[in-house]
Short mmCIF file of C-alpha atoms and ligand atoms in Angstrom, two decimals:
data_model
loop_
_atom_site.label_atom_id
_atom_site.label_comp_id
_atom_site.label_asym_id
_atom_site.label_seq_id
_atom_site.Cartn_x
_atom_site.Cartn_y
_atom_site.Cartn_z
CA MET Q 1 142.75 72.48 162.59
CA THR Q 2 143.02 76.25 162.64
CA ASP Q 3 141.12 79.02 164.39
CA VAL Q 4 137.88 77.22 163.61
CA ASP Q 5 136.89 73.85 164.98
CA VAL Q 6 136.58 72.04 161.64
CA PRO Q 7 139.02 69.29 160.61
CA GLU Q 8 140.92 70.11 157.40
CA SER Q 9 139.76 66.77 155.99
CA HIS Q 10 136.13 67.94 156.06
CA PRO Q 11 134.88 68.12 152.44
CA ARG Q 12 133.47 71.63 153.01
CA TYR Q 13 136.50 72.78 155.07
CA GLU Q 14 137.25 75.95 153.11
CA SER Q 15 133.63 76.89 152.82
CA LEU Q 16 133.08 76.49 156.57
CA LEU Q 17 136.26 78.41 157.37
CA THR Q 18 135.11 81.24 155.12
CA ARG Q 19 131.70 81.31 156.79
CA HIS Q 20 133.33 81.40 160.20
CA ARG Q 21 135.53 84.36 159.20
CA ILE Q 22 132.47 86.30 158.03
CA GLU Q 23 130.68 85.56 161.32
CA GLU Q 24 133.72 86.83 163.20
CA GLY Q 25 133.75 89.92 160.98
CA VAL Q 26 130.16 90.67 161.99
CA GLU Q 27 131.04 90.17 165.68
CA LYS Q 28 134.01 92.56 165.39
CA GLY Q 29 131.90 95.24 163.67
CA ILE Q 30 133.80 94.89 160.38
CA THR Q 31 131.19 93.11 158.26
CA SER Q 32 127.55 94.20 157.93
CA ARG Q 33 124.63 91.83 158.32
CA GLN Q 34 123.94 92.24 154.60
CA GLY Q 35 127.46 90.89 154.17
CA LEU Q 36 126.20 87.56 155.52
CA ILE Q 37 123.66 87.42 152.71
CA ALA Q 38 126.29 88.23 150.07
CA GLN Q 39 128.41 85.42 151.54
CA GLY Q 40 125.53 82.94 151.20
CA ARG Q 41 125.05 83.89 147.59
CA GLY Q 42 128.77 83.50 146.93
CA GLU Q 43 128.84 80.06 148.57
CA ALA Q 44 126.08 78.80 146.29
CA PHE Q 45 127.97 79.86 143.17
CA ASP Q 46 131.24 78.48 144.51
CA TYR Q 47 129.58 75.12 145.10
CA LEU Q 48 128.35 75.09 141.50
CA LEU Q 49 131.85 75.95 140.25
CA GLY Q 50 133.33 72.99 142.14
CA GLU Q 51 134.97 75.21 144.84
CA GLU Q 52 138.12 75.56 142.78
CA THR Q 53 139.79 78.11 140.54
CA ILE Q 54 138.67 77.11 137.07
CA PRO Q 55 141.30 77.42 134.29
CA SER Q 56 139.65 80.49 132.70
CA ALA Q 57 139.67 82.24 136.12
CA ASP Q 58 143.36 81.43 136.57
CA ARG Q 59 144.10 82.99 133.15
CA ALA Q 60 142.02 86.05 134.09
CA GLU Q 61 143.93 86.32 137.39
CA ARG Q 62 147.20 86.44 135.44
CA VAL Q 63 145.74 89.23 133.28
CA ALA Q 64 144.61 91.04 136.45
CA ALA Q 65 148.18 90.83 137.77
CA ALA Q 66 149.53 92.23 134.48
CA ARG Q 67 146.94 95.04 134.52
CA LEU Q 68 147.90 95.99 138.10
CA LEU Q 69 151.62 95.92 137.32
CA LEU Q 70 151.07 98.21 134.30
CA ALA Q 71 148.83 100.64 136.20
CA GLU Q 72 150.03 104.10 137.14
CA ARG Q 73 147.69 104.51 140.10
CA PRO Q 74 146.25 101.14 141.11
CA VAL Q 75 143.87 100.99 144.08
CA LEU Q 76 142.53 97.92 145.87
CA SER Q 77 139.05 98.55 147.27
CA VAL Q 78 138.15 96.82 150.54
CA ASN Q 79 134.66 96.33 151.98
CA GLY Q 80 133.46 94.49 155.09
CA ASN Q 81 133.48 91.01 153.55
CA VAL Q 82 136.90 91.50 151.96
CA ALA Q 83 138.36 92.74 155.27
CA ALA Q 84 136.98 89.72 157.12
CA LEU Q 85 138.10 87.16 154.54
CA VAL Q 86 141.48 88.27 153.18
CA PRO Q 87 142.97 91.24 155.10
CA GLY Q 88 146.60 90.06 155.08
CA GLU Q 89 146.35 88.79 151.50
CA MET Q 90 145.10 92.21 150.27
CA VAL Q 91 147.97 93.97 152.06
CA GLU Q 92 150.43 91.54 150.45
CA LEU Q 93 148.99 92.10 146.96
CA ALA Q 94 149.13 95.88 147.49
CA THR Q 95 152.83 95.58 148.36
CA VAL Q 96 153.69 93.39 145.38
CA VAL Q 97 151.95 95.61 142.77
CA ASP Q 98 152.56 98.88 144.63
CA ALA Q 99 148.88 99.77 145.02
CA ASP Q 100 146.96 101.85 147.54
CA ILE Q 101 144.27 100.28 149.71
CA GLU Q 102 140.96 102.12 150.14
CA VAL Q 103 138.05 101.17 152.36
CA ASN Q 104 134.77 101.51 150.56
CA LEU Q 105 131.45 100.46 152.04
CA PHE Q 106 127.96 100.02 150.68
CA ASN Q 107 126.56 100.76 154.13
CA ARG Q 108 129.02 103.39 155.21
CA THR Q 109 129.30 104.22 158.90
CA LYS Q 110 132.21 106.02 160.53
CA GLN Q 111 132.58 103.23 163.08
CA ARG Q 112 132.79 100.46 160.50
CA MET Q 113 135.17 102.49 158.28
CA GLU Q 114 137.50 102.95 161.26
CA ALA Q 115 137.21 99.33 162.43
CA ILE Q 116 138.17 98.09 158.95
CA ALA Q 117 141.08 100.52 158.62
CA ALA Q 118 142.39 99.40 162.05
CA HIS Q 119 141.95 95.72 161.08
CA LEU Q 120 143.96 96.29 157.87
CA ARG Q 121 146.69 98.07 159.82
CA ASP Q 122 146.81 95.10 162.21
CA HIS Q 123 147.48 93.01 159.12
CA GLY Q 124 150.40 95.16 158.00
CA ALA Q 125 148.88 98.04 155.99
CA ASP Q 126 150.86 101.30 156.37
CA GLU Q 127 148.30 103.60 154.90
CA VAL Q 128 144.59 103.01 154.45
CA LYS Q 129 142.56 105.44 152.34
CA GLY Q 130 138.83 106.05 152.29
CA LEU Q 131 138.36 108.00 155.51
CA THR Q 132 138.99 111.43 153.96
CA ALA Q 133 136.13 110.98 151.47
CA ASP Q 134 136.83 114.30 149.71
CA ALA Q 135 135.59 113.26 146.25
CA ARG Q 136 132.48 111.66 144.74
CA ILE Q 137 131.72 109.07 142.08
CA PRO Q 138 129.20 110.73 139.72
CA GLY Q 139 125.77 109.11 139.42
CA LEU Q 140 125.51 107.55 142.89
CA ASP Q 141 123.67 108.74 145.98
CA HIS Q 142 125.68 110.70 148.52
CA GLU Q 143 126.95 108.03 150.95
CA ARG Q 144 127.77 105.41 148.33
CA ALA Q 145 129.52 107.96 146.13
CA LYS Q 146 132.18 108.92 148.69
CA VAL Q 147 135.81 108.19 147.79
CA ASP Q 148 139.23 109.75 148.37
CA ALA Q 149 140.37 112.30 145.78
CA ASP Q 150 143.88 110.83 145.76
CA GLY Q 151 142.58 107.23 145.98
CA ILE Q 152 139.84 105.63 143.90
CA HIS Q 153 138.90 108.97 142.31
CA ALA Q 154 142.36 109.36 140.78
CA ALA Q 155 142.99 105.65 140.10
CA ASP Q 156 143.40 104.24 136.59
CA VAL Q 157 142.93 100.60 137.67
CA VAL Q 158 140.73 99.53 140.60
CA LEU Q 159 140.36 96.05 142.06
CA VAL Q 160 136.79 95.85 143.34
CA PRO Q 161 135.97 92.53 144.98
CA LEU Q 162 132.36 91.65 145.88
CA GLU Q 163 131.14 95.02 144.67
CA ASP Q 164 127.57 96.17 144.30
CA GLY Q 165 126.46 96.48 140.68
CA ASP Q 166 125.58 100.20 140.76
CA ARG Q 167 128.98 101.22 142.02
CA ALA Q 168 130.82 98.93 139.63
CA THR Q 169 128.87 100.39 136.71
CA ALA Q 170 129.43 103.98 137.90
CA LEU Q 171 133.18 103.37 138.24
CA ALA Q 172 133.34 101.90 134.73
CA GLU Q 173 131.48 104.99 133.45
CA MET Q 174 134.18 107.16 135.06
CA GLY Q 175 136.66 105.38 132.79
CA LYS Q 176 138.28 103.20 135.45
CA SER Q 177 139.63 99.88 134.34
CA GLU Q 178 137.98 97.52 136.82
CA ILE Q 179 139.11 94.13 138.00
CA VAL Q 180 136.06 92.57 139.67
CA ILE Q 181 136.11 89.45 141.84
CA ASP Q 182 132.61 87.97 141.91
CA LEU Q 183 131.48 84.35 141.93
CA ASN Q 184 128.31 85.23 140.01
CA PRO Q 185 129.21 85.49 136.30
CA ARG Q 186 125.85 87.19 135.64
CA SER Q 187 126.21 89.95 138.25
CA ARG Q 188 126.23 93.50 136.94
CA SER Q 189 129.62 94.02 138.60
CA ALA Q 190 131.18 91.14 136.68
CA GLU Q 191 129.63 92.46 133.48
CA ALA Q 192 131.02 95.97 134.07
CA ALA Q 193 134.56 94.64 134.55
CA ALA Q 194 137.46 94.93 132.13
CA VAL Q 195 138.80 91.84 133.91
CA PRO Q 196 136.13 89.75 135.68
CA LEU Q 197 137.43 87.05 138.03
CA VAL Q 198 134.77 84.42 138.66
CA ASP Q 199 136.45 82.87 141.67
CA ASN Q 200 136.28 82.90 145.45
CA ILE Q 201 138.20 85.87 146.82
CA ILE Q 202 140.05 83.58 149.23
CA ARG Q 203 141.63 81.80 146.23
CA ALA Q 204 141.69 84.72 143.79
CA VAL Q 205 143.75 87.25 145.74
CA PRO Q 206 146.71 84.96 146.61
CA ASN Q 207 146.67 83.73 143.02
CA ILE Q 208 146.87 87.28 141.58
CA THR Q 209 149.79 87.92 143.94
CA ARG Q 210 151.55 84.74 142.79
CA HIS Q 211 151.16 85.75 139.13
CA ALA Q 212 152.31 89.30 139.89
CA ARG Q 213 155.46 87.99 141.58
CA GLU Q 214 156.19 85.79 138.57
CA MET Q 215 155.73 88.69 136.13
CA ALA Q 216 157.34 91.42 138.23
CA ASP Q 217 160.38 91.69 135.95
CA ALA Q 218 158.58 91.13 132.63
CA ASP Q 219 158.71 93.76 129.86
CA ALA Q 220 155.76 96.13 129.76
CA GLU Q 221 155.23 94.98 126.16
CA ILE Q 222 154.65 91.39 127.28
CA LEU Q 223 152.28 92.50 130.03
CA ARG Q 224 150.34 94.64 127.55
CA GLU Q 225 149.98 91.66 125.22
CA HIS Q 226 148.40 89.65 128.06
CA VAL Q 227 145.93 92.44 128.73
CA GLU Q 228 145.07 93.05 125.07
CA ARG Q 229 144.51 89.40 124.23
CA PHE Q 230 142.01 88.98 127.08
CA ASP Q 231 138.28 88.85 126.29
CA PRO Q 232 136.10 89.48 129.38
CA SER Q 233 132.91 88.12 127.80
CA GLU Q 234 134.68 84.86 126.95
CA ALA Q 235 135.79 84.46 130.58
CA LEU Q 236 132.23 85.06 131.82
CA ALA Q 237 130.74 82.67 129.26
CA ASP Q 238 133.24 79.99 130.25
CA ALA Q 239 132.35 80.30 133.95
CA GLU Q 240 128.65 80.17 133.17
CA GLN Q 241 129.13 77.08 131.02
CA ARG Q 242 131.04 75.43 133.83
CA ILE Q 243 128.14 76.10 136.20
CA ARG Q 244 125.64 74.69 133.70
CA ASP Q 245 127.69 71.57 132.95
CA GLY Q 246 128.84 71.15 136.57
CA ASP Q 247 129.91 67.71 137.68
CA LEU Q 248 129.19 68.02 141.38
CA ALA Q 249 130.68 65.68 143.95
P1 ATP D 1 124.77 93.04 141.38
O1 ATP D 1 124.21 94.31 141.99
O2 ATP D 1 126.13 93.17 140.81
O3 ATP D 1 123.86 92.31 140.43
P2 ATP D 1 124.38 91.77 143.93
O4 ATP D 1 123.21 92.59 144.21
O5 ATP D 1 124.28 90.28 143.96
O6 ATP D 1 125.08 92.08 142.56
P3 ATP D 1 125.81 91.87 146.39
O7 ATP D 1 124.73 91.19 147.11
O8 ATP D 1 126.45 93.06 146.94
O9 ATP D 1 125.49 92.28 144.89
O10 ATP D 1 126.79 90.70 146.03
C1 ATP D 1 127.97 90.40 146.31
C2 ATP D 1 128.46 89.47 145.21
O11 ATP D 1 129.65 88.90 145.70
C3 ATP D 1 127.52 88.31 144.84
O12 ATP D 1 127.42 88.20 143.43
C4 ATP D 1 128.23 87.06 145.39
O13 ATP D 1 128.10 85.95 144.54
C5 ATP D 1 129.67 87.52 145.43
N1 ATP D 1 130.45 86.90 146.52
C6 ATP D 1 130.10 86.68 147.80
N2 ATP D 1 131.08 86.10 148.51
C7 ATP D 1 132.12 85.95 147.65
C8 ATP D 1 133.44 85.43 147.77
N3 ATP D 1 133.89 84.91 148.92
N4 ATP D 1 134.25 85.46 146.69
C9 ATP D 1 133.80 85.98 145.50
N5 ATP D 1 132.56 86.48 145.32
C10 ATP D 1 131.73 86.47 146.36
#
């Protein structure tokens, strides 16, 4: 048993734990109510994927780690669901690949921005970007366009988990190389990604970190080969096939 009253032997243990963390996020003012809906949608896809990291997602997570290690200015974007589900894991990944963390919200309010930044600091983040908001992503309305000039705006590689499709598309149009975590292989965000990860964020982030640790001393040439050999549409097609063929317990 952990912070939630569900025995680990329960067949839906992880799913219930995840739901509980999102509920807590809403109570703490970190996650929006729309975040609850996004969570429900994610759970449905995760169920259809067998609630496990499928082999093509594991390969994509290794490519994501290589892409982050090669990046000059990597940034990990954090929204209300990400902060509720994997705050410590995002801080750990940022440390391993030497990335900045930036808070970025679909429904931006000063209060929620500050609550998330404080929550990330409680989980070990030294610096949290996103509050300066002195630059804009072209093609989006004012509030959703706000980013930090020395954060996402200047990044070459951005990890955007559970991102809304408009923003993911606008970031790709800016020339960012995007790593998207999204359980829906048909979402516009997954389709805009250079590296789509069709996996639950609670499994994906620690797995990227594990791969990054393993490859930390690898030659840049080897890392580049990983990135170049990767085909995003193949990864999406594989996840979709898995959902269609699913052998559900
Ligand atoms: P789009 O605009 O890209 O078509 P959308 O309107 O569905 O997508 P949101 O509602 O913001 O966008 O969706 C959030 C996405 O995050 C959904 O596709 C959902 O499946 C996914 N998601 C939710 N929870 C998780 C999770 N824990 N791990 C990974 N993905 C998740």
